[in-house]
Every structure is written in structure tokens, then in C-alpha cells.
Tab-separated table of C-alpha atoms and ligand atoms in Angstrom:
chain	number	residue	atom	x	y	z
A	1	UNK	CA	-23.761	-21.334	4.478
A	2	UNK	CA	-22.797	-17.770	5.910
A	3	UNK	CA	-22.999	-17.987	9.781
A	4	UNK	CA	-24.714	-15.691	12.242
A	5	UNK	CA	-21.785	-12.618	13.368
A	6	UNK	CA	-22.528	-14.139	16.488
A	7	UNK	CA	-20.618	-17.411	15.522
A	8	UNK	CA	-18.108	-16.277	13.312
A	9	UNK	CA	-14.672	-16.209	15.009
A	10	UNK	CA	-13.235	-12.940	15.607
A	11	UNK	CA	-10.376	-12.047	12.557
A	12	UNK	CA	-7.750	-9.531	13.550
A	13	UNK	CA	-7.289	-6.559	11.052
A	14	UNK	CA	-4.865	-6.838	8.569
A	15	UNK	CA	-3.257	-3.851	10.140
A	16	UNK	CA	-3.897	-2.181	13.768
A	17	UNK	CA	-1.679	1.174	14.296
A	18	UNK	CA	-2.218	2.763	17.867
A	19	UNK	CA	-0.734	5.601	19.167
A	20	UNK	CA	2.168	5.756	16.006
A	21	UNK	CA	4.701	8.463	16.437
A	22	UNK	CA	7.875	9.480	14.420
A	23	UNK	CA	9.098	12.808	15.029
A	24	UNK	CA	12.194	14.188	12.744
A	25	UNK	CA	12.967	18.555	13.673
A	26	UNK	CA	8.982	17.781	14.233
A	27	UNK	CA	6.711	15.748	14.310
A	28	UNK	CA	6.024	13.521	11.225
A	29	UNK	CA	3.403	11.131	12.956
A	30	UNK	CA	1.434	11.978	15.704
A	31	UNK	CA	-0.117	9.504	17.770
A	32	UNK	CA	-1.972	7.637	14.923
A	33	UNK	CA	-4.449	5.496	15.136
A	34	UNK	CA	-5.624	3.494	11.944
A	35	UNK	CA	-7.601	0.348	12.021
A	36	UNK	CA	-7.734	-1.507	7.802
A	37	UNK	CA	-9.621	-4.630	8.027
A	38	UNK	CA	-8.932	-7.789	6.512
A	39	UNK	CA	-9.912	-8.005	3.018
A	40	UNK	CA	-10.148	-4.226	2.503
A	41	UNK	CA	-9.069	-1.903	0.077
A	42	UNK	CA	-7.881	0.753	1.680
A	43	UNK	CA	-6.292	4.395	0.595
A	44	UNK	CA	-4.696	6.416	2.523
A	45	UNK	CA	-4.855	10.339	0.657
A	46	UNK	CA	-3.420	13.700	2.269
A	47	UNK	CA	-1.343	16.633	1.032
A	48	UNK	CA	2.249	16.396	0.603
A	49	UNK	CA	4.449	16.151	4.283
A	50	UNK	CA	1.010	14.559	5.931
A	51	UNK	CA	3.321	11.368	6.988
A	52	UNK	CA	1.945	8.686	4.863
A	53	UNK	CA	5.073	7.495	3.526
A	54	UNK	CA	6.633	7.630	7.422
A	55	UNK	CA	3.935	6.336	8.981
A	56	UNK	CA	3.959	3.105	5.979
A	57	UNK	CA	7.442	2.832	6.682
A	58	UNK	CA	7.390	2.163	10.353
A	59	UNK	CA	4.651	-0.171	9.689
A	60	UNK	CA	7.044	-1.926	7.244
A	61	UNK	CA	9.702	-2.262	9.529
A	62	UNK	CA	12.211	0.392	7.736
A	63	UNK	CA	11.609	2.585	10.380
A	64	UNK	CA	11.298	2.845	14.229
A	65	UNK	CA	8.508	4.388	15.694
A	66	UNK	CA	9.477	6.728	18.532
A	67	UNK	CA	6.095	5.704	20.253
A	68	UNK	CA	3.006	3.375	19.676
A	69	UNK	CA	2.358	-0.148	18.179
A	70	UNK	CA	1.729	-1.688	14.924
A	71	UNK	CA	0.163	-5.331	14.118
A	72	UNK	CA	-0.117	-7.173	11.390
A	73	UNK	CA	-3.203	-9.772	11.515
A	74	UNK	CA	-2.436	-9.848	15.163
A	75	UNK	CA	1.240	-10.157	15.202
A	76	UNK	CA	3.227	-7.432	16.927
A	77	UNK	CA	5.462	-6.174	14.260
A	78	UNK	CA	7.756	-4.114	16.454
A	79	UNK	CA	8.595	-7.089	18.507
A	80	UNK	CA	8.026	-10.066	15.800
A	81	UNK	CA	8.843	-8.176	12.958
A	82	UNK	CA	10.022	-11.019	10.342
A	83	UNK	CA	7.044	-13.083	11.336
A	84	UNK	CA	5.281	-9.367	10.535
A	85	UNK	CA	6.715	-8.490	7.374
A	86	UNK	CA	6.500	-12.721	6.352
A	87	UNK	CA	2.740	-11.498	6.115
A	88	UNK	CA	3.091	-8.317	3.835
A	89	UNK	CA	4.403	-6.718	1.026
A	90	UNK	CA	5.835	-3.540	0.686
A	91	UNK	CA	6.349	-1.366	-2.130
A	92	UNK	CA	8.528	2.195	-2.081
A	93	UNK	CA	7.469	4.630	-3.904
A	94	UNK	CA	11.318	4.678	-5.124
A	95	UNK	CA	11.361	1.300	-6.269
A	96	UNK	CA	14.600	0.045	-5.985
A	97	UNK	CA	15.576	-2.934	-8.245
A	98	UNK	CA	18.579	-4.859	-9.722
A	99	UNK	CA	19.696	-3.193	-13.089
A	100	UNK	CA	21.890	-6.116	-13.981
A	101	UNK	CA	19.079	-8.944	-13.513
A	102	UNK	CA	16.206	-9.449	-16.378
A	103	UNK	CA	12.944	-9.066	-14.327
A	104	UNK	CA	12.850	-13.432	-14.355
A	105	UNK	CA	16.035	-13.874	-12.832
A	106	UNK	CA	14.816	-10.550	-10.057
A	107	UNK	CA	12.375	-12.291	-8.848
A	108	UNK	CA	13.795	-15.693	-8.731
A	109	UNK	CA	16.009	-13.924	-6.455
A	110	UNK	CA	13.464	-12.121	-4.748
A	111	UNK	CA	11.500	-15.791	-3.986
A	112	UNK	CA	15.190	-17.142	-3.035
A	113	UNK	CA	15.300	-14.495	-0.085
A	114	UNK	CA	11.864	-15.759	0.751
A	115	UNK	CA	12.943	-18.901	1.168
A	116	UNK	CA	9.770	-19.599	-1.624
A	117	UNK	CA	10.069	-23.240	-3.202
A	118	UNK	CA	11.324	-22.275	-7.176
A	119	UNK	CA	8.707	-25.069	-8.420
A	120	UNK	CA	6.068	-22.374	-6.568
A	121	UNK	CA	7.500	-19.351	-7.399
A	122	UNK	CA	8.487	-20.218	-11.101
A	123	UNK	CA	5.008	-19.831	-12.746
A	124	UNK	CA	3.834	-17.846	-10.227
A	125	UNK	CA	6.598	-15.193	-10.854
A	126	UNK	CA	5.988	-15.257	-14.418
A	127	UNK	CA	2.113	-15.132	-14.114
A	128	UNK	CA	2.591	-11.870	-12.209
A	129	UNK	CA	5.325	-10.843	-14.465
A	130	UNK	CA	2.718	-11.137	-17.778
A	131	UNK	CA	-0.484	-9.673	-15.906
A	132	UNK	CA	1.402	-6.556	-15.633
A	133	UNK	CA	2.166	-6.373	-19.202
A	134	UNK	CA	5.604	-7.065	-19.182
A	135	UNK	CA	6.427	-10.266	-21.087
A	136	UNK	CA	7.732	-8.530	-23.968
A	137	UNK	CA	10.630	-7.780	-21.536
A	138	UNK	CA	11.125	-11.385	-19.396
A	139	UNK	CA	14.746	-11.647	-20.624
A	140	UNK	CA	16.070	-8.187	-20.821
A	141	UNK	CA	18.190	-6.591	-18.146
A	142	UNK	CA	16.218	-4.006	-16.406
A	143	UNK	CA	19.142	-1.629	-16.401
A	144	UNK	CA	16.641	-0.078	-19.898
A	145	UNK	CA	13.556	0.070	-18.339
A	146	UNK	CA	11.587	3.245	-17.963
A	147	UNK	CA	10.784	4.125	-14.343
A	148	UNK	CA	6.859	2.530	-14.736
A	149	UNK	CA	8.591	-1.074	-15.946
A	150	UNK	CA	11.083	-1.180	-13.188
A	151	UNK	CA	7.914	0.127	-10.613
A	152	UNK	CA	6.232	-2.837	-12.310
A	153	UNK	CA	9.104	-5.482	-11.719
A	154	UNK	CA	9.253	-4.063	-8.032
A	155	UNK	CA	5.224	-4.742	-7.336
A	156	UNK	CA	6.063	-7.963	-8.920
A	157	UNK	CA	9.022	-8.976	-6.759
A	158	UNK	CA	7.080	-7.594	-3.826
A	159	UNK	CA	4.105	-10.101	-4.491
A	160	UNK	CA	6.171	-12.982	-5.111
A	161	UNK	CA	5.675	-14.745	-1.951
A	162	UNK	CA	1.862	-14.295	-1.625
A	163	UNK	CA	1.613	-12.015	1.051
A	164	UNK	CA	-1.865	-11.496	2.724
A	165	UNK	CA	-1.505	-7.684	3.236
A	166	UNK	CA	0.103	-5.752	0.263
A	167	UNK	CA	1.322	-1.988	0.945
A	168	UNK	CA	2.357	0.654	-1.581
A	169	UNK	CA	3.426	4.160	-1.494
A	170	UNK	CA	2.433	6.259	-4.898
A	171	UNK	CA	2.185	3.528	-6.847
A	172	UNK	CA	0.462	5.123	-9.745
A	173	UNK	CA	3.140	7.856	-9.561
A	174	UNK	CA	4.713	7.831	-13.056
A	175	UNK	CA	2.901	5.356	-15.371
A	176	UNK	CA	1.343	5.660	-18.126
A	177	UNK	CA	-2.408	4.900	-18.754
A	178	UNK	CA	-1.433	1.158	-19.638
A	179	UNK	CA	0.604	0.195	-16.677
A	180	UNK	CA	-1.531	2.455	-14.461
A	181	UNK	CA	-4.296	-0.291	-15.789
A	182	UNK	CA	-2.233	-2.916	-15.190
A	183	UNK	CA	-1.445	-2.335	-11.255
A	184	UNK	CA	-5.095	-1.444	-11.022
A	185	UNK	CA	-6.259	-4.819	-12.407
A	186	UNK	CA	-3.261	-6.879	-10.339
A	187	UNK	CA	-3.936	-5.359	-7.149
A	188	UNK	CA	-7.806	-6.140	-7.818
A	189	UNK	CA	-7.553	-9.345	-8.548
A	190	UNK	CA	-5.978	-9.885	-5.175
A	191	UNK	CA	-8.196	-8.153	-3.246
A	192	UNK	CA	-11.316	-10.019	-4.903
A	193	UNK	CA	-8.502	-13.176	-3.603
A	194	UNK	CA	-8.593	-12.423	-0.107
A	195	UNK	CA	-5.855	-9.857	0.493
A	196	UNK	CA	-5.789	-6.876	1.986
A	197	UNK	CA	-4.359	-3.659	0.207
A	198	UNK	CA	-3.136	0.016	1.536
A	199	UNK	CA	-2.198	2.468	-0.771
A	200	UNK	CA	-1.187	6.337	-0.996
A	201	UNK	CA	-2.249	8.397	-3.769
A	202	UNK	CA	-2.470	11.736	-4.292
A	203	UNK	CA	-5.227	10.992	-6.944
A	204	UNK	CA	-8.246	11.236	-5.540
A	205	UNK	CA	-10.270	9.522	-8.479
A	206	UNK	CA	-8.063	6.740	-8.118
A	207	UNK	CA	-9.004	6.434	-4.114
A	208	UNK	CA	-12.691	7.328	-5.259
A	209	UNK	CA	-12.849	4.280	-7.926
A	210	UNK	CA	-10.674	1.702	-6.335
A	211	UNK	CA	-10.661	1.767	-2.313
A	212	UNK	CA	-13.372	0.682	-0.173
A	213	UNK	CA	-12.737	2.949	2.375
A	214	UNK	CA	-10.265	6.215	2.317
A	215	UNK	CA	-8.225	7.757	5.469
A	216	UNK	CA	-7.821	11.249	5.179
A	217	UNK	CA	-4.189	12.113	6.853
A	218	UNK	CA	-3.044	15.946	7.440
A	219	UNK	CA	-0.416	16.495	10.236
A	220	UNK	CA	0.420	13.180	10.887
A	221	UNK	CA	-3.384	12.591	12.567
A	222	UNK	CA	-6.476	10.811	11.150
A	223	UNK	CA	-8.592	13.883	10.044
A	224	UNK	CA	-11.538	11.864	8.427
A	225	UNK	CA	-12.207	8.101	7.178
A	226	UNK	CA	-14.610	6.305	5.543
A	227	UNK	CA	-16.738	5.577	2.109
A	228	UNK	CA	-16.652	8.126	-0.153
A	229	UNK	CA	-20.242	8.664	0.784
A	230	UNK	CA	-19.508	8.950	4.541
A	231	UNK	CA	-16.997	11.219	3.950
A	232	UNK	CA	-19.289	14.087	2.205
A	233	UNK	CA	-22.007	13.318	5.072
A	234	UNK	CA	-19.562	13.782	7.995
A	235	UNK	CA	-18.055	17.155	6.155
A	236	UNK	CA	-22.172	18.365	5.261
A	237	UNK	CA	-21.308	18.728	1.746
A	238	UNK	CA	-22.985	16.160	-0.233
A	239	UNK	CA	-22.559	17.714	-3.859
A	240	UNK	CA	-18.959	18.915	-4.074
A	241	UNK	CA	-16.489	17.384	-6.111
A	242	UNK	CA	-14.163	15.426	-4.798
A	243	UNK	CA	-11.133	17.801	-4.473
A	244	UNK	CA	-13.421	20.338	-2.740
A	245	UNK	CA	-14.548	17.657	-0.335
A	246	UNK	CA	-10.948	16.669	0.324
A	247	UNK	CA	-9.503	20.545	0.246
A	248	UNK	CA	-12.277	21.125	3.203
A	249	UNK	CA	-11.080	17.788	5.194
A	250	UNK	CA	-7.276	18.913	5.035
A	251	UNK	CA	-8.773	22.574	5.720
A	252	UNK	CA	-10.640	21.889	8.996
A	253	UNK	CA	-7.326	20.438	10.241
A	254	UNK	CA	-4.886	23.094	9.569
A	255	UNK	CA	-7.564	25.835	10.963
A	256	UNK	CA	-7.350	23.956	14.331
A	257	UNK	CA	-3.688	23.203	14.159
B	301	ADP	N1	14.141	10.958	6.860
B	301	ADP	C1	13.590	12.133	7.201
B	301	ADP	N2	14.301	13.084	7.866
B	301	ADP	C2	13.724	14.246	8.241
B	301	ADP	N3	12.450	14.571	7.992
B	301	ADP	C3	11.699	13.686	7.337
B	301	ADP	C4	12.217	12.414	6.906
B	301	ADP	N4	11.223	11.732	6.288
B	301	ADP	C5	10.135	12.517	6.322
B	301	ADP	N5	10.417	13.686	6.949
B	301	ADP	C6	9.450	14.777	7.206
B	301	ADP	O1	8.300	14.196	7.799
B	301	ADP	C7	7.122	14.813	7.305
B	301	ADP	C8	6.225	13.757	6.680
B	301	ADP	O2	6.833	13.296	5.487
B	301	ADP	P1	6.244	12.097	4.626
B	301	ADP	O3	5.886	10.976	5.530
B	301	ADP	O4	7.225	11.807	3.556
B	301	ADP	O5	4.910	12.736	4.029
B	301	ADP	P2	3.988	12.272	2.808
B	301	ADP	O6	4.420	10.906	2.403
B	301	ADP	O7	2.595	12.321	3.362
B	301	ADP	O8	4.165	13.288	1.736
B	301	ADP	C9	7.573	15.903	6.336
B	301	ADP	O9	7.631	17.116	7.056
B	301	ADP	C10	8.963	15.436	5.938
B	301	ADP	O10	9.771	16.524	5.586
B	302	MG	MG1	5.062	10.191	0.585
């Protein structure tokens, strides 16, 4: 029986950014704020240099923030960060895997580091392993693969111990129209589980189709968020294609920059 709002205890967002800044010869990140709920699927789409992939790494851990705090369902992941990154799953847009491991024995090393019971991680590994299309290749060395198999054995690894909150950077980038409908379907399937999901793309149908709600980033700032349908309303253009619409949202910014 669904309960009242009233009653329902209060669940932290998957991921609550305040006041985020990296700055490199400038700045990358500027004082972000970005709120994804729990449960959401969430896209994050700007023009090249915007700071997505700093502002996903800080949240990851890989890089220090020069100001501002991240959490992950609550936890502060700048002072907690393994009990942080225990929670999420992180996947580089430069996927970097082990060229002398087949993609079974990568993630059986993978779930090793996660301290992930084998009995647990065995058919789970190779369940994720064959929903992405790849059990032609269990028991070859990846050292072959083309760059959309290894990206595929690196989502794979990164989902082997079940986090809640899943993160990846371009990770469309360079697949074909099979294993682009493979990640599709596997990232999904875990949203319609209960997870949460934050992506970069730079295609916009991809954020259109797939992402309940889309952050607009130019500058390092939060220029616009929200449905698809929001997005036109709040920009007064309810009939433009998407790449107008998201032209005029990057636009706006740099005009008041
Ligand atoms: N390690 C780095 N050293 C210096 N500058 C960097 C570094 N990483 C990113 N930048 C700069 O920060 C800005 C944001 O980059 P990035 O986060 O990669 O953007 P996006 O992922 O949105 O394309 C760019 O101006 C980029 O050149
Ligand atoms: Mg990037």
C-alpha cells in the first residue's frame, strides 16, 4: 500500500554536490550545485570543456575538489570516501582494463578487490558479462578487443559489486549500434532495479530517450535542468529540435559569461 508523502521517511539523493569547485589555469568547476535523486536517470549534456568529466571525477574520488561537498546517499564522500565509493560505480570514459586477463578472470579480480563473496559474484559476473553481448568472448584475453568490448568489460567490472549509484562518462562514445543497445538495455534494467544512474553524453537523443531528467552544464555552472519538456518551457521554445533547444541553453550562458 503506497503511504501518504507525509509518512514516508525522508531518502537522501543518490548524489548531493554543493558548492563543487576545481580550478586548473581556470576554472573547470564553479561552485556547482547538482541534486540526482534516488532512483533517477539522470544525464548530464554540455559542450566540450563544460567540466562534466572533472566535476564526475571529484565526485568519484579521483579528484580533489578545491572547494564544496559531495554525498553519496548521505555519506560525505570527501571525508568517508571508501564507505562513498562502496556505494557507486564509476566508469571512465578511457576505460582502462587488464589486456592479459579474459573478461571472466577481470572481473573475478575486480569482485576480489571488492572483497565480493566468488559464490556471489560468479554468476553474477557472468550474467552481466552475457547481457552485454559478450559471451562469445568469456575466455579470450582482452588484449584483442576493439575499444566498445573492452568499454563493455569495464561497465561490467564496474557493476560487479552491485552498486546503488552507477556513474559513466561517454559511455556510448565508440560503439557500435549493437553494444550501444546493449549498455542501453543493462543500465535500464538497473534503473527499473532501484539504482540510480548519471551519465554524460554528447548525444542529445540519447539524453532525450533514456534520462528522466537532463542537467545542462556550460562553464562549469548548472545552466538549465529538468524533463525534456521543462526544458523547452523554461527556454520559451516549445517546437525546436533538440539541438536548437540545447545550442540556445549553452548560448544564454556564454552571452552572460
Ligand atoms: N587534468 C587537467 N589539467 C588541466 N586542465 C584540465 C584538466 N582536466 C580538465 N581540464 C580543463 O578543465 C576544463 C573542463 O574539462 P572537462 O571536465 O574534461 O570537460 P568536459 O568533460 O565537459 O568536456 C577544460 O577547460 C579542460 O581543459
Ligand atoms: Mg569529458
Amino acid at each position: 500500500m503506497d503511504c501518504p508523502d507525509i509518512m514516508k521517511p525522508e531518502q537522501p539523493s543518490a548524489l548531493q554536490v554543493r558548492g563543487l569547485t576545481k580550478r586548473f589555469d581556470r576554472l573547470a568547476v564553479d561552485a556547482l550545485d547538482l541534486t540526482v535523486r534516488s532512483g533517477e536517470f539522470y544525464a548530464l549534456v554540455g559542450p566540450n570543456g563544460a567540466g562534466k568529466t572533472t566535476t564526475l571525477r571529484m565526485v568519484a574520488g579521483l579528484s580533489r575538489p578545491d572547494a564544496g561537498s559531495v554525498a553519496v546517499f548521505g555519506i560525505d564522500a570527501l571525508s568517508d570516501p571508501v564507505a562513498a565509493k562502496q556505494m557507486m560505480a564509476w566508469v571512465s570514459d578511457e576505460p582502462m582494463i587488464y589486456d592479459k586477463l579474459t573478461p571472466v578472470e577481470y572481473l573475478e579480480f575486480v569482485a576480489g578487490l571488492w572483497g565480493v563473496d566468488p559464490v556471489v559474484s560468479g554468476p553474477c559476473a557472468h550474467d552481466l558479462l552475457i547481457s552485454l553481448g559478450l559471451e562469445p568472448h568469456l575466455r579470450e584475453r582482452c588484449e584483442g578487443f576493439s575499444k566498445g568490448m573492452r568499454q563493455k568489460v569495464a561497465l561490467a567490472g564496474a557493476l560487479v559489486h552491485d552498486p546503488r549509484l552507477i556513474i559513466l562518462d561517454e559511455p556510448l562514445t565508440g560503439l557500435d549500434a549493437v553494444s550501444a543497445r546493449h549498455v542501453k538495455g543493462l543500465l535500464v534494467d538497473r534503473v527499473r532495479a532501484g539504482c540510480t544512474v548519471i551519465m554524460t553524453t554528447h548525444i542529445l537523443e540519447v539524453a532525450e530517450r533514456m534520462a528522466d531528467r537532463i542537467g545542462v552544464i556550460a562553464a562549469g555552472r548548472l545552466v538549465a535542468e529538468g524533463t525534456l519538456a521543462e526544458l523547452r518551457q523554461q527556454n520559451g521554445h516549445n517546437d525546436t529540435s533538440l539541438e536548437d533547444l540545447f545550442i540556445a541553453l549553452v548560448n544564454v550562458e556564454a552571452a552572460a559569461a
